[in-house]
mmCIF file of C-alpha atoms and ligand atoms in Angstrom:
data_model
loop_
_atom_site.group_PDB
_atom_site.id
_atom_site.type_symbol
_atom_site.label_atom_id
_atom_site.label_comp_id
_atom_site.label_asym_id
_atom_site.label_seq_id
_atom_site.Cartn_x
_atom_site.Cartn_y
_atom_site.Cartn_z
ATOM 1 C CA MET A 1 0.020 -0.101 -0.112
ATOM 2 C CA THR A 2 1.283 3.412 -0.866
ATOM 3 C CA THR A 3 1.032 6.189 1.630
ATOM 4 C CA PRO A 4 1.617 9.448 -0.284
ATOM 5 C CA ALA A 5 3.938 11.724 1.537
ATOM 6 C CA GLY A 6 5.357 14.562 -0.416
ATOM 7 C CA ALA A 7 3.667 17.644 -1.781
ATOM 8 C CA ASP A 8 3.685 16.082 -5.439
ATOM 9 C CA ALA A 9 2.735 12.601 -4.052
ATOM 10 C CA ALA A 10 -0.897 13.254 -5.509
ATOM 11 C CA ASP A 11 0.600 12.905 -9.148
ATOM 12 C CA ARG A 12 1.951 9.486 -8.555
ATOM 13 C CA SER A 13 -1.074 7.766 -6.501
ATOM 14 C CA ASN A 14 -4.171 6.572 -7.737
ATOM 15 C CA LEU A 15 -7.531 8.261 -6.014
ATOM 16 C CA THR A 16 -8.227 5.023 -3.904
ATOM 17 C CA GLU A 17 -4.500 5.373 -2.279
ATOM 18 C CA LEU A 18 -5.424 9.085 -1.639
ATOM 19 C CA GLU A 19 -8.674 7.938 -0.115
ATOM 20 C CA ILE A 20 -6.956 5.333 1.967
ATOM 21 C CA SER A 21 -4.486 7.761 3.575
ATOM 22 C CA ALA A 22 -7.574 9.602 4.724
ATOM 23 C CA LEU A 23 -9.258 6.869 6.601
ATOM 24 C CA ASP A 24 -7.826 7.270 9.779
ATOM 25 C CA ALA A 25 -7.118 11.008 9.562
ATOM 26 C CA GLY A 26 -8.881 14.223 10.643
ATOM 27 C CA ILE A 27 -11.396 15.433 8.554
ATOM 28 C CA ASN A 28 -12.052 12.777 5.748
ATOM 29 C CA VAL A 29 -13.956 14.102 2.963
ATOM 30 C CA ALA A 30 -11.974 12.062 0.328
ATOM 31 C CA ASP A 31 -13.816 8.853 -0.495
ATOM 32 C CA GLY A 32 -17.089 8.587 -2.131
ATOM 33 C CA HIS A 33 -18.324 5.918 0.382
ATOM 34 C CA ALA A 34 -21.190 6.512 2.662
ATOM 35 C CA ARG A 35 -19.974 7.398 6.110
ATOM 36 C CA GLN A 36 -22.838 9.290 7.541
ATOM 37 C CA GLU A 37 -24.890 8.301 10.648
ATOM 38 C CA LEU A 38 -27.648 5.835 10.187
ATOM 39 C CA THR A 39 -31.081 7.118 10.192
ATOM 40 C CA LEU A 40 -33.687 6.063 12.864
ATOM 41 C CA SER A 41 -35.304 3.542 10.314
ATOM 42 C CA GLN A 42 -31.790 2.338 9.047
ATOM 43 C CA GLN A 43 -30.743 1.695 12.756
ATOM 44 C CA LYS A 44 -33.654 -0.586 13.295
ATOM 45 C CA ILE A 45 -32.382 -2.829 10.412
ATOM 46 C CA ILE A 46 -28.919 -2.839 12.004
ATOM 47 C CA ASP A 47 -30.627 -3.815 15.339
ATOM 48 C CA ASP A 48 -32.181 -6.740 13.692
ATOM 49 C CA LEU A 49 -29.032 -7.993 12.490
ATOM 50 C CA PRO A 50 -28.691 -11.138 14.648
ATOM 51 C CA SER A 51 -32.129 -12.222 13.468
ATOM 52 C CA LEU A 52 -31.094 -11.221 9.904
ATOM 53 C CA PHE A 53 -28.135 -13.587 10.379
ATOM 54 C CA GLU A 54 -30.352 -16.466 11.520
ATOM 55 C CA GLN A 55 -32.805 -15.918 8.644
ATOM 56 C CA ALA A 56 -30.023 -15.766 6.119
ATOM 57 C CA SER A 57 -28.481 -19.182 7.281
ATOM 58 C CA ARG A 58 -31.809 -20.710 6.848
ATOM 59 C CA THR A 59 -33.045 -19.404 3.480
ATOM 60 C CA SER A 60 -31.852 -20.651 0.050
ATOM 61 C CA ALA A 61 -28.791 -18.303 -1.196
ATOM 62 C CA THR A 62 -30.367 -18.247 -4.709
ATOM 63 C CA ALA A 63 -33.833 -16.779 -3.231
ATOM 64 C CA LEU A 64 -31.940 -14.230 -0.925
ATOM 65 C CA ASP A 65 -29.757 -13.060 -4.079
ATOM 66 C CA ARG A 66 -32.959 -12.800 -6.231
ATOM 67 C CA ALA A 67 -35.065 -11.010 -3.343
ATOM 68 C CA ALA A 68 -32.149 -8.400 -2.976
ATOM 69 C CA GLN A 69 -32.068 -7.651 -6.763
ATOM 70 C CA VAL A 70 -35.910 -7.438 -6.984
ATOM 71 C CA ALA A 71 -35.676 -4.802 -3.867
ATOM 72 C CA PHE A 72 -32.766 -2.901 -5.084
ATOM 73 C CA PHE A 73 -33.706 -2.408 -8.526
ATOM 74 C CA SER A 74 -37.336 -1.651 -7.757
ATOM 75 C CA ALA A 75 -36.402 0.980 -5.317
ATOM 76 C CA LEU A 76 -34.105 2.742 -8.193
ATOM 77 C CA GLY A 77 -36.994 2.493 -10.872
ATOM 78 C CA GLN A 78 -35.396 -0.324 -12.823
ATOM 79 C CA HIS A 79 -38.486 -2.162 -12.906
ATOM 80 C CA GLU A 80 -37.733 -3.928 -16.430
ATOM 81 C CA ALA A 81 -34.139 -5.123 -15.460
ATOM 82 C CA LEU A 82 -34.733 -8.531 -14.238
ATOM 83 C CA ALA A 83 -37.400 -9.463 -16.959
ATOM 84 C CA ARG A 84 -35.001 -8.168 -19.711
ATOM 85 C CA ALA A 85 -31.664 -9.045 -18.334
ATOM 86 C CA THR A 86 -29.582 -11.318 -16.134
ATOM 87 C CA ALA A 87 -28.020 -9.863 -12.931
ATOM 88 C CA LEU A 88 -24.980 -11.417 -11.418
ATOM 89 C CA THR A 89 -24.282 -10.358 -8.077
ATOM 90 C CA CYS A 90 -20.526 -9.243 -7.158
ATOM 91 C CA TYR A 91 -18.753 -8.280 -3.979
ATOM 92 C CA SER A 92 -18.560 -4.592 -5.365
ATOM 93 C CA SER A 93 -19.107 -2.680 -8.582
ATOM 94 C CA SER A 94 -15.202 -2.733 -9.204
ATOM 95 C CA VAL A 95 -15.198 -6.371 -9.171
ATOM 96 C CA ALA A 96 -18.084 -6.469 -11.578
ATOM 97 C CA MET A 97 -16.082 -4.193 -13.631
ATOM 98 C CA GLU A 98 -12.965 -6.433 -13.432
ATOM 99 C CA ILE A 99 -15.077 -9.569 -14.618
ATOM 100 C CA LEU A 100 -16.562 -7.390 -17.589
ATOM 101 C CA ALA A 101 -13.078 -6.314 -18.630
ATOM 102 C CA ARG A 102 -11.784 -9.661 -18.487
ATOM 103 C CA THR A 103 -14.665 -11.116 -20.533
ATOM 104 C CA LEU A 104 -14.386 -8.412 -23.235
ATOM 105 C CA ARG A 105 -10.687 -9.165 -23.439
ATOM 106 C CA SER A 106 -11.341 -12.821 -23.755
ATOM 107 C CA GLN A 107 -13.494 -12.111 -26.897
ATOM 108 C CA GLY A 108 -10.998 -9.867 -28.394
ATOM 109 C CA THR A 109 -12.597 -6.512 -27.646
ATOM 110 C CA THR A 110 -9.993 -3.864 -27.201
ATOM 111 C CA ARG A 111 -11.228 -0.419 -28.380
ATOM 112 C CA ILE A 112 -13.302 1.483 -25.478
ATOM 113 C CA ALA A 113 -14.764 4.917 -25.785
ATOM 114 C CA LEU A 114 -14.890 6.027 -22.389
ATOM 115 C CA ILE A 115 -16.456 9.053 -20.690
ATOM 116 C CA HIS A 116 -13.874 11.702 -19.555
ATOM 117 C CA PRO A 117 -13.488 12.719 -16.795
ATOM 118 C CA THR A 118 -14.564 9.835 -14.613
ATOM 119 C CA PHE A 119 -13.147 7.910 -11.267
ATOM 120 C CA ASP A 120 -9.656 6.571 -12.215
ATOM 121 C CA ASN A 121 -10.236 3.110 -11.328
ATOM 122 C CA ILE A 122 -12.463 2.857 -14.535
ATOM 123 C CA PRO A 123 -9.767 3.487 -16.965
ATOM 124 C CA ASP A 124 -7.141 1.715 -14.767
ATOM 125 C CA ILE A 125 -9.097 -1.741 -14.700
ATOM 126 C CA LEU A 126 -9.736 -1.307 -18.409
ATOM 127 C CA LEU A 127 -5.946 -0.518 -19.297
ATOM 128 C CA GLY A 128 -4.984 -3.363 -17.076
ATOM 129 C CA PHE A 129 -6.386 -5.749 -19.596
ATOM 130 C CA GLY A 130 -5.065 -4.018 -22.446
ATOM 131 C CA MET A 131 -7.754 -1.980 -23.537
ATOM 132 C CA VAL A 132 -7.090 0.916 -25.822
ATOM 133 C CA LEU A 133 -9.269 3.908 -24.495
ATOM 134 C CA SER A 134 -10.743 7.066 -26.337
ATOM 135 C CA PRO A 135 -12.106 9.860 -24.362
ATOM 136 C CA VAL A 136 -15.729 11.062 -24.713
ATOM 137 C CA SER A 137 -16.669 14.355 -22.942
ATOM 138 C CA GLU A 138 -19.940 14.781 -21.439
ATOM 139 C CA ASN A 139 -20.848 17.362 -23.812
ATOM 140 C CA GLN A 140 -20.344 14.931 -26.916
ATOM 141 C CA LEU A 141 -22.668 12.337 -24.937
ATOM 142 C CA LEU A 142 -25.401 15.044 -24.964
ATOM 143 C CA THR A 143 -25.168 16.358 -28.324
ATOM 144 C CA GLY A 144 -24.083 13.272 -30.178
ATOM 145 C CA PRO A 145 -23.850 10.752 -31.867
ATOM 146 C CA GLY A 146 -22.073 12.608 -34.673
ATOM 147 C CA ASP A 147 -18.731 13.508 -36.163
ATOM 148 C CA GLY A 148 -15.587 13.232 -34.507
ATOM 149 C CA PHE A 149 -16.240 10.100 -32.954
ATOM 150 C CA GLY A 150 -13.580 7.323 -33.392
ATOM 151 C CA GLU A 151 -13.593 3.609 -34.250
ATOM 152 C CA ALA A 152 -14.597 1.765 -30.916
ATOM 153 C CA ASP A 153 -16.119 -1.814 -29.878
ATOM 154 C CA VAL A 154 -17.434 -0.499 -26.709
ATOM 155 C CA LEU A 155 -19.106 2.947 -25.418
ATOM 156 C CA PHE A 156 -18.592 3.417 -21.599
ATOM 157 C CA VAL A 157 -20.599 5.915 -19.647
ATOM 158 C CA THR A 158 -20.777 6.588 -15.860
ATOM 159 C CA THR A 159 -24.145 7.972 -15.216
ATOM 160 C CA PRO A 160 -24.292 9.845 -12.664
ATOM 161 C CA ASN A 161 -20.698 10.654 -13.654
ATOM 162 C CA ASN A 162 -18.237 10.839 -10.920
ATOM 163 C CA PRO A 163 -17.285 13.514 -9.931
ATOM 164 C CA THR A 164 -19.397 15.994 -12.010
ATOM 165 C CA GLY A 165 -22.974 14.430 -11.377
ATOM 166 C CA PHE A 166 -23.481 14.418 -15.114
ATOM 167 C CA VAL A 167 -26.724 12.262 -15.978
ATOM 168 C CA LEU A 168 -27.430 10.869 -19.349
ATOM 169 C CA PRO A 169 -31.041 11.877 -20.128
ATOM 170 C CA ASP A 170 -33.385 8.843 -21.407
ATOM 171 C CA ARG A 171 -33.703 10.385 -24.949
ATOM 172 C CA GLN A 172 -29.884 10.416 -25.302
ATOM 173 C CA LEU A 173 -29.552 7.109 -23.887
ATOM 174 C CA ALA A 174 -32.018 5.917 -26.553
ATOM 175 C CA ARG A 175 -29.785 7.611 -29.487
ATOM 176 C CA TRP A 176 -26.894 5.876 -28.184
ATOM 177 C CA GLY A 177 -28.433 2.657 -27.805
ATOM 178 C CA SER A 178 -29.718 2.579 -31.316
ATOM 179 C CA TRP A 179 -26.260 3.810 -32.520
ATOM 180 C CA CYS A 180 -24.613 1.055 -30.668
ATOM 181 C CA ALA A 181 -27.055 -1.472 -32.041
ATOM 182 C CA ALA A 182 -26.360 -0.305 -35.725
ATOM 183 C CA ARG A 183 -22.798 -0.855 -35.088
ATOM 184 C CA ARG A 184 -22.936 -3.987 -33.104
ATOM 185 C CA MET A 185 -21.225 -2.074 -30.312
ATOM 186 C CA THR A 186 -21.871 -2.902 -26.702
ATOM 187 C CA LEU A 187 -23.123 -0.082 -24.557
ATOM 188 C CA VAL A 188 -21.788 -0.076 -20.936
ATOM 189 C CA LEU A 189 -23.000 2.036 -18.124
ATOM 190 C CA ASP A 190 -21.765 2.433 -14.547
ATOM 191 C CA THR A 191 -24.743 3.715 -12.691
ATOM 192 C CA SER A 192 -23.226 3.306 -9.142
ATOM 193 C CA PHE A 193 -24.218 6.833 -8.043
ATOM 194 C CA ARG A 194 -28.077 6.755 -9.512
ATOM 195 C CA GLY A 195 -29.710 6.174 -6.103
ATOM 196 C CA PHE A 196 -28.883 9.887 -5.334
ATOM 197 C CA ASP A 197 -30.490 11.202 -8.516
ATOM 198 C CA ASN A 198 -34.166 10.893 -9.505
ATOM 199 C CA ARG A 199 -33.185 12.115 -12.874
ATOM 200 C CA ALA A 200 -30.901 8.670 -13.293
ATOM 201 C CA GLN A 201 -33.903 6.554 -12.255
ATOM 202 C CA TYR A 202 -35.852 5.981 -15.404
ATOM 203 C CA ASP A 203 -36.140 2.587 -16.388
ATOM 204 C CA HIS A 204 -32.651 2.257 -18.390
ATOM 205 C CA TYR A 205 -33.659 -1.527 -19.055
ATOM 206 C CA ALA A 206 -36.757 -0.581 -20.738
ATOM 207 C CA VAL A 207 -35.162 2.188 -22.981
ATOM 208 C CA LEU A 208 -32.518 -0.017 -24.009
ATOM 209 C CA ALA A 209 -34.615 -3.025 -24.758
ATOM 210 C CA GLU A 210 -36.449 -0.741 -27.278
ATOM 211 C CA ALA A 211 -32.926 0.262 -28.643
ATOM 212 C CA GLY A 212 -32.202 -3.118 -29.236
ATOM 213 C CA CYS A 213 -28.421 -3.062 -28.360
ATOM 214 C CA GLN A 214 -26.094 -5.336 -26.344
ATOM 215 C CA TYR A 215 -25.444 -3.919 -23.127
ATOM 216 C CA VAL A 216 -23.900 -4.247 -19.715
ATOM 217 C CA ILE A 217 -24.803 -2.385 -16.754
ATOM 218 C CA ILE A 218 -22.954 -2.019 -13.701
ATOM 219 C CA GLU A 219 -25.231 -1.439 -10.685
ATOM 220 C CA ASP A 220 -24.074 -0.683 -7.031
ATOM 221 C CA THR A 221 -25.337 -0.579 -3.647
ATOM 222 C CA GLY A 222 -22.043 0.467 -2.017
ATOM 223 C CA LYS A 223 -22.478 4.553 -2.295
ATOM 224 C CA LEU A 224 -25.738 4.588 -0.495
ATOM 225 C CA TRP A 225 -25.946 3.576 2.933
ATOM 226 C CA PRO A 226 -23.677 3.772 5.719
ATOM 227 C CA THR A 227 -23.363 -0.110 6.038
ATOM 228 C CA LEU A 228 -19.537 -0.271 6.691
ATOM 229 C CA ASP A 229 -18.935 -1.643 3.390
ATOM 230 C CA LEU A 230 -21.283 -4.395 3.420
ATOM 231 C CA LYS A 231 -22.624 -3.977 -0.025
ATOM 232 C CA ALA A 232 -22.881 -5.508 -3.386
ATOM 233 C CA GLY A 233 -22.245 -4.619 -7.036
ATOM 234 C CA PHE A 234 -24.430 -6.266 -9.979
ATOM 235 C CA LEU A 235 -23.217 -6.978 -13.318
ATOM 236 C CA VAL A 236 -26.496 -6.994 -15.473
ATOM 237 C CA PHE A 237 -26.649 -7.689 -18.983
ATOM 238 C CA THR A 238 -28.560 -8.669 -22.220
ATOM 239 C CA LYS A 239 -29.741 -12.056 -21.585
ATOM 240 C CA GLU A 240 -26.569 -14.242 -22.025
ATOM 241 C CA GLN A 241 -25.057 -12.395 -25.216
ATOM 242 C CA LEU A 242 -21.657 -12.293 -23.513
ATOM 243 C CA ALA A 243 -19.715 -15.042 -21.838
ATOM 244 C CA LEU A 244 -19.668 -13.116 -18.436
ATOM 245 C CA ARG A 245 -21.330 -15.889 -16.599
ATOM 246 C CA ARG A 246 -18.506 -18.146 -17.505
ATOM 247 C CA ILE A 247 -15.998 -15.523 -16.166
ATOM 248 C CA TYR A 248 -18.091 -14.422 -13.103
ATOM 249 C CA THR A 249 -18.066 -18.101 -12.069
ATOM 250 C CA ASP A 250 -14.290 -18.158 -12.009
ATOM 251 C CA ILE A 251 -14.013 -15.702 -9.525
ATOM 252 C CA MET A 252 -17.508 -15.536 -7.647
ATOM 253 C CA ILE A 253 -19.617 -18.335 -6.141
ATOM 254 C CA GLY A 254 -21.687 -15.631 -4.656
ATOM 255 C CA VAL A 255 -22.023 -12.591 -2.069
ATOM 256 C CA SER A 256 -22.677 -13.510 1.624
ATOM 257 C CA PRO A 257 -26.449 -14.247 2.177
ATOM 258 C CA LEU A 258 -26.208 -11.911 5.286
ATOM 259 C CA ILE A 259 -25.007 -9.118 2.962
ATOM 260 C CA LEU A 260 -28.171 -10.091 0.458
ATOM 261 C CA ALA A 261 -30.507 -9.977 3.346
ATOM 262 C CA LEU A 262 -29.311 -6.742 4.309
ATOM 263 C CA ILE A 263 -29.362 -5.320 0.831
ATOM 264 C CA ARG A 264 -33.100 -6.440 0.712
ATOM 265 C CA ARG A 265 -33.993 -4.528 3.822
ATOM 266 C CA PHE A 266 -32.104 -1.387 3.166
ATOM 267 C CA SER A 267 -33.618 -1.240 -0.339
ATOM 268 C CA GLU A 268 -37.028 -1.775 0.995
ATOM 269 C CA GLU A 269 -36.630 1.158 3.416
ATOM 270 C CA ALA A 270 -35.291 3.435 0.695
ATOM 271 C CA SER A 271 -38.404 2.661 -1.095
ATOM 272 C CA GLN A 272 -40.466 3.581 1.906
ATOM 273 C CA GLY A 273 -38.998 7.133 2.123
ATOM 274 C CA GLY A 274 -35.313 6.367 2.877
ATOM 275 C CA LEU A 275 -34.459 7.395 -0.545
ATOM 276 C CA ALA A 276 -36.103 10.713 -0.136
ATOM 277 C CA GLU A 277 -34.350 11.318 3.217
ATOM 278 C CA LEU A 278 -31.051 10.587 1.582
ATOM 279 C CA HIS A 279 -31.750 13.275 -1.048
ATOM 280 C CA GLN A 280 -32.703 15.816 1.465
ATOM 281 C CA PHE A 281 -29.647 14.806 3.695
ATOM 282 C CA ILE A 282 -27.089 15.171 0.691
ATOM 283 C CA GLY A 283 -28.846 18.329 -0.394
ATOM 284 C CA GLN A 284 -28.377 19.918 3.004
ATOM 285 C CA ASN A 285 -24.652 18.838 3.048
ATOM 286 C CA ARG A 286 -24.243 20.248 -0.438
ATOM 287 C CA ALA A 287 -25.892 23.682 0.634
ATOM 288 C CA LEU A 288 -23.617 23.871 3.707
ATOM 289 C CA LEU A 289 -20.571 23.302 1.802
ATOM 290 C CA ARG A 290 -21.501 26.005 -0.749
ATOM 291 C CA ALA A 291 -22.540 28.598 1.697
ATOM 292 C CA GLY A 292 -19.313 27.646 4.149
ATOM 293 C CA LEU A 293 -17.466 28.778 0.670
ATOM 294 C CA ALA A 294 -19.542 31.325 -0.580
ATOM 295 C CA GLU A 295 -17.292 34.219 0.588
ATOM 296 C CA VAL A 296 -14.265 32.841 -1.048
ATOM 297 C CA THR A 297 -14.611 34.549 -4.311
ATOM 298 C CA SER A 298 -11.752 32.525 -6.131
ATOM 299 C CA LEU A 299 -13.613 29.344 -5.814
ATOM 300 C CA SER A 300 -16.746 28.277 -7.790
ATOM 301 C CA PHE A 301 -19.050 25.299 -8.235
ATOM 302 C CA PRO A 302 -19.033 24.084 -11.671
ATOM 303 C CA ASP A 303 -21.689 21.460 -11.312
ATOM 304 C CA PRO A 304 -24.931 23.410 -10.094
ATOM 305 C CA GLU A 305 -27.310 20.396 -11.123
ATOM 306 C CA SER A 306 -25.295 17.670 -9.346
ATOM 307 C CA ARG A 307 -27.165 15.773 -6.804
ATOM 308 C CA THR A 308 -24.661 12.981 -6.069
ATOM 309 C CA SER A 309 -22.995 12.502 -2.843
ATOM 310 C CA VAL A 310 -19.693 14.183 -4.049
ATOM 311 C CA GLU A 311 -19.138 17.916 -5.071
ATOM 312 C CA ARG A 312 -16.726 19.283 -7.289
ATOM 313 C CA ILE A 313 -15.133 22.894 -6.416
ATOM 314 C CA ALA A 314 -13.342 24.981 -9.277
ATOM 315 C CA LEU A 315 -10.166 26.723 -8.070
ATOM 316 C CA GLY A 316 -8.851 30.032 -9.202
ATOM 317 C CA ALA A 317 -6.505 30.598 -11.956
ATOM 318 C CA ASP A 318 -3.502 30.950 -9.406
ATOM 319 C CA GLN A 319 -4.439 27.678 -7.392
ATOM 320 C CA ASN A 320 -3.932 24.102 -8.401
ATOM 321 C CA ALA A 321 -5.317 21.037 -6.877
ATOM 322 C CA SER A 322 -2.435 18.910 -6.080
ATOM 323 C CA ARG A 323 -0.833 21.773 -3.961
ATOM 324 C CA LEU A 324 -4.229 22.488 -2.309
ATOM 325 C CA TRP A 325 -4.643 18.801 -1.633
ATOM 326 C CA SER A 326 -1.293 18.676 -0.053
ATOM 327 C CA ASP A 327 -1.675 21.824 2.194
ATOM 328 C CA LEU A 328 -5.131 20.834 3.441
ATOM 329 C CA ARG A 329 -3.675 17.268 4.420
ATOM 330 C CA GLY A 330 -1.127 19.120 6.443
ATOM 331 C CA THR A 331 -3.935 20.534 8.400
ATOM 332 C CA GLY A 332 -5.607 17.379 8.954
ATOM 333 C CA VAL A 333 -8.177 17.948 5.998
ATOM 334 C CA HIS A 334 -8.411 15.260 3.495
ATOM 335 C CA LEU A 335 -10.409 15.654 0.132
ATOM 336 C CA LEU A 336 -9.430 14.723 -3.507
ATOM 337 C CA PRO A 337 -7.638 16.672 -6.304
ATOM 338 C CA CYS A 338 -9.261 15.712 -9.623
ATOM 339 C CA SER A 339 -6.249 15.252 -11.801
ATOM 340 C CA GLN A 340 -6.690 11.609 -11.733
ATOM 341 C CA PHE A 341 -10.233 11.863 -12.882
ATOM 342 C CA HIS A 342 -9.160 13.292 -16.051
ATOM 343 C CA TRP A 343 -7.521 10.206 -17.150
ATOM 344 C CA ASP A 344 -6.811 11.848 -20.586
ATOM 345 C CA ASP A 345 -5.426 15.030 -19.505
ATOM 346 C CA PRO A 346 -4.648 15.228 -15.821
ATOM 347 C CA ALA A 347 -3.499 18.906 -16.216
ATOM 348 C CA ALA A 348 -7.072 19.742 -16.849
ATOM 349 C CA GLY A 349 -8.102 18.255 -13.693
ATOM 350 C CA GLU A 350 -5.748 20.362 -11.571
ATOM 351 C CA ARG A 351 -8.251 23.170 -11.696
ATOM 352 C CA PHE A 352 -10.631 21.035 -9.441
ATOM 353 C CA ILE A 353 -11.161 19.353 -6.109
ATOM 354 C CA ARG A 354 -13.765 16.967 -4.965
ATOM 355 C CA VAL A 355 -15.387 16.965 -1.638
ATOM 356 C CA ALA A 356 -17.572 14.079 -0.296
ATOM 357 C CA LEU A 357 -21.038 14.911 0.951
ATOM 358 C CA ALA A 358 -21.969 11.458 2.505
ATOM 359 C CA ARG A 359 -20.528 12.370 5.832
ATOM 360 C CA PRO A 360 -22.116 13.861 9.223
ATOM 361 C CA ALA A 361 -22.951 17.513 8.393
ATOM 362 C CA ARG A 362 -20.257 18.712 10.898
ATOM 363 C CA SER A 363 -17.499 17.186 8.892
ATOM 364 C CA VAL A 364 -18.622 18.996 5.812
ATOM 365 C CA ALA A 365 -18.928 22.164 7.826
ATOM 366 C CA LEU A 366 -15.140 21.713 9.347
ATOM 367 C CA ALA A 367 -13.962 21.134 5.781
ATOM 368 C CA ALA A 368 -15.624 24.123 4.439
ATOM 369 C CA ALA A 369 -14.011 26.283 7.258
ATOM 370 C CA ALA A 370 -10.586 24.516 6.742
ATOM 371 C CA ILE A 371 -10.671 25.320 3.080
ATOM 372 C CA ARG A 372 -11.820 29.050 3.540
ATOM 373 C CA GLN A 373 -9.381 29.445 6.332
ATOM 374 C CA HIS A 374 -6.357 28.204 4.093
ATOM 375 C CA LEU A 375 -7.295 30.346 1.249
ATOM 376 C CA THR A 376 -8.463 33.639 2.824
ATOM 377 C CA GLY A 377 -6.922 33.506 6.147
ATOM 378 C CA SER A 378 -10.049 33.959 7.954
HETATM 379 C C1 EGV B 401 -15.004 7.288 -4.961
HETATM 380 C C2 EGV B 401 -12.904 3.041 -4.494
HETATM 381 C C3 EGV B 401 -11.922 0.964 -5.391
HETATM 382 C C4 EGV B 401 -14.070 3.688 -5.023
HETATM 383 C C5 EGV B 401 -14.178 4.989 -4.376
HETATM 384 C C6 EGV B 401 -15.112 5.881 -5.340
HETATM 385 N N1 EGV B 401 -12.982 1.681 -4.796
HETATM 386 N N2 EGV B 401 -10.845 1.548 -5.721
HETATM 387 N N3 EGV B 401 -12.263 -0.328 -5.676
HETATM 388 O O1 EGV B 401 -15.189 3.157 -4.435
HETATM 389 O O2 EGV B 401 -15.745 7.915 -5.752
HETATM 390 O O3 EGV B 401 -14.400 7.881 -3.962
HETATM 391 O O4 EGV B 401 -15.721 5.519 -6.031
#
């Protein structure tokens, strides 16, 4: 494990290494995992853990897996998912991505058009399997398909995107789906952050069934609930068109039945008001961060429409993210520089930092105060 030390260490580490170095530190607004307090109704589920364990040990793992999938997809509006597609449950969305990349590679697929910027473990996993990546901007995704789009076998979109909160609207998804179908390309979506944003909860599976393309969607329970990383990722794909199940079973037999039972309960609670409560909580933390930095005139918020659990901040012309990251780290406040998100142009990411919002409000307020203090001295 790398522990970044010097002022330029951010350049050599991946984002996750920076996140790990923040885990046991003062104020951690670095990683995008859920670290807020449990709500009252979530606490009740956790109070039930011994009986959940008991139930999980007595119930068929297949039934628990299916029940978790049904509850989760239903909570996030993906009603056609299980009728239209196959879902394989993985330890995490990164494991799902690894299985997907390995499968694509085994079938000779190497050219991937990938959204830019996005969280660095996506390009890194794909590059690790020898993929050739070409960047696609959010603007191209909104206005295209059109000229200037290079040859590729796969179009890979993170929606909502991390760190920008960009959401691919249904009409654009339909257009890209038809475009992929016409070219026999595979459309891949990473929707790990969709739980935060109602605009990303239209039924993607219904839209893609209509478009008729081959697709793979990576879904994730991991960003939503403060369950100490008890979570799952789902690898969801057009019925058996890819050899994903074969590679999946090389790596997975299944996720713990206890985790599946927990996901089912948290998903049901989400459907019964928990998701709305989460949206309100993240919205309050976002407002707190923006208000705490309102007087710092060199800063701005480039993603006014973002609803996800992370917020980007744009720095002034004389600032740079790696230096700010390093300076704040020295004062015990950990956030992320955005250079690594810009996997095709790290220098462009030096203009932005990212602050995690799935935290107790106090952590967000303290982080805002520390950034303000550092930049203005008051
Ligand atoms: C975020 C880190 C890895 C990832 C963090 C993340 N996981 N590297 N397997 O979950 O936005 O901070 O997505």
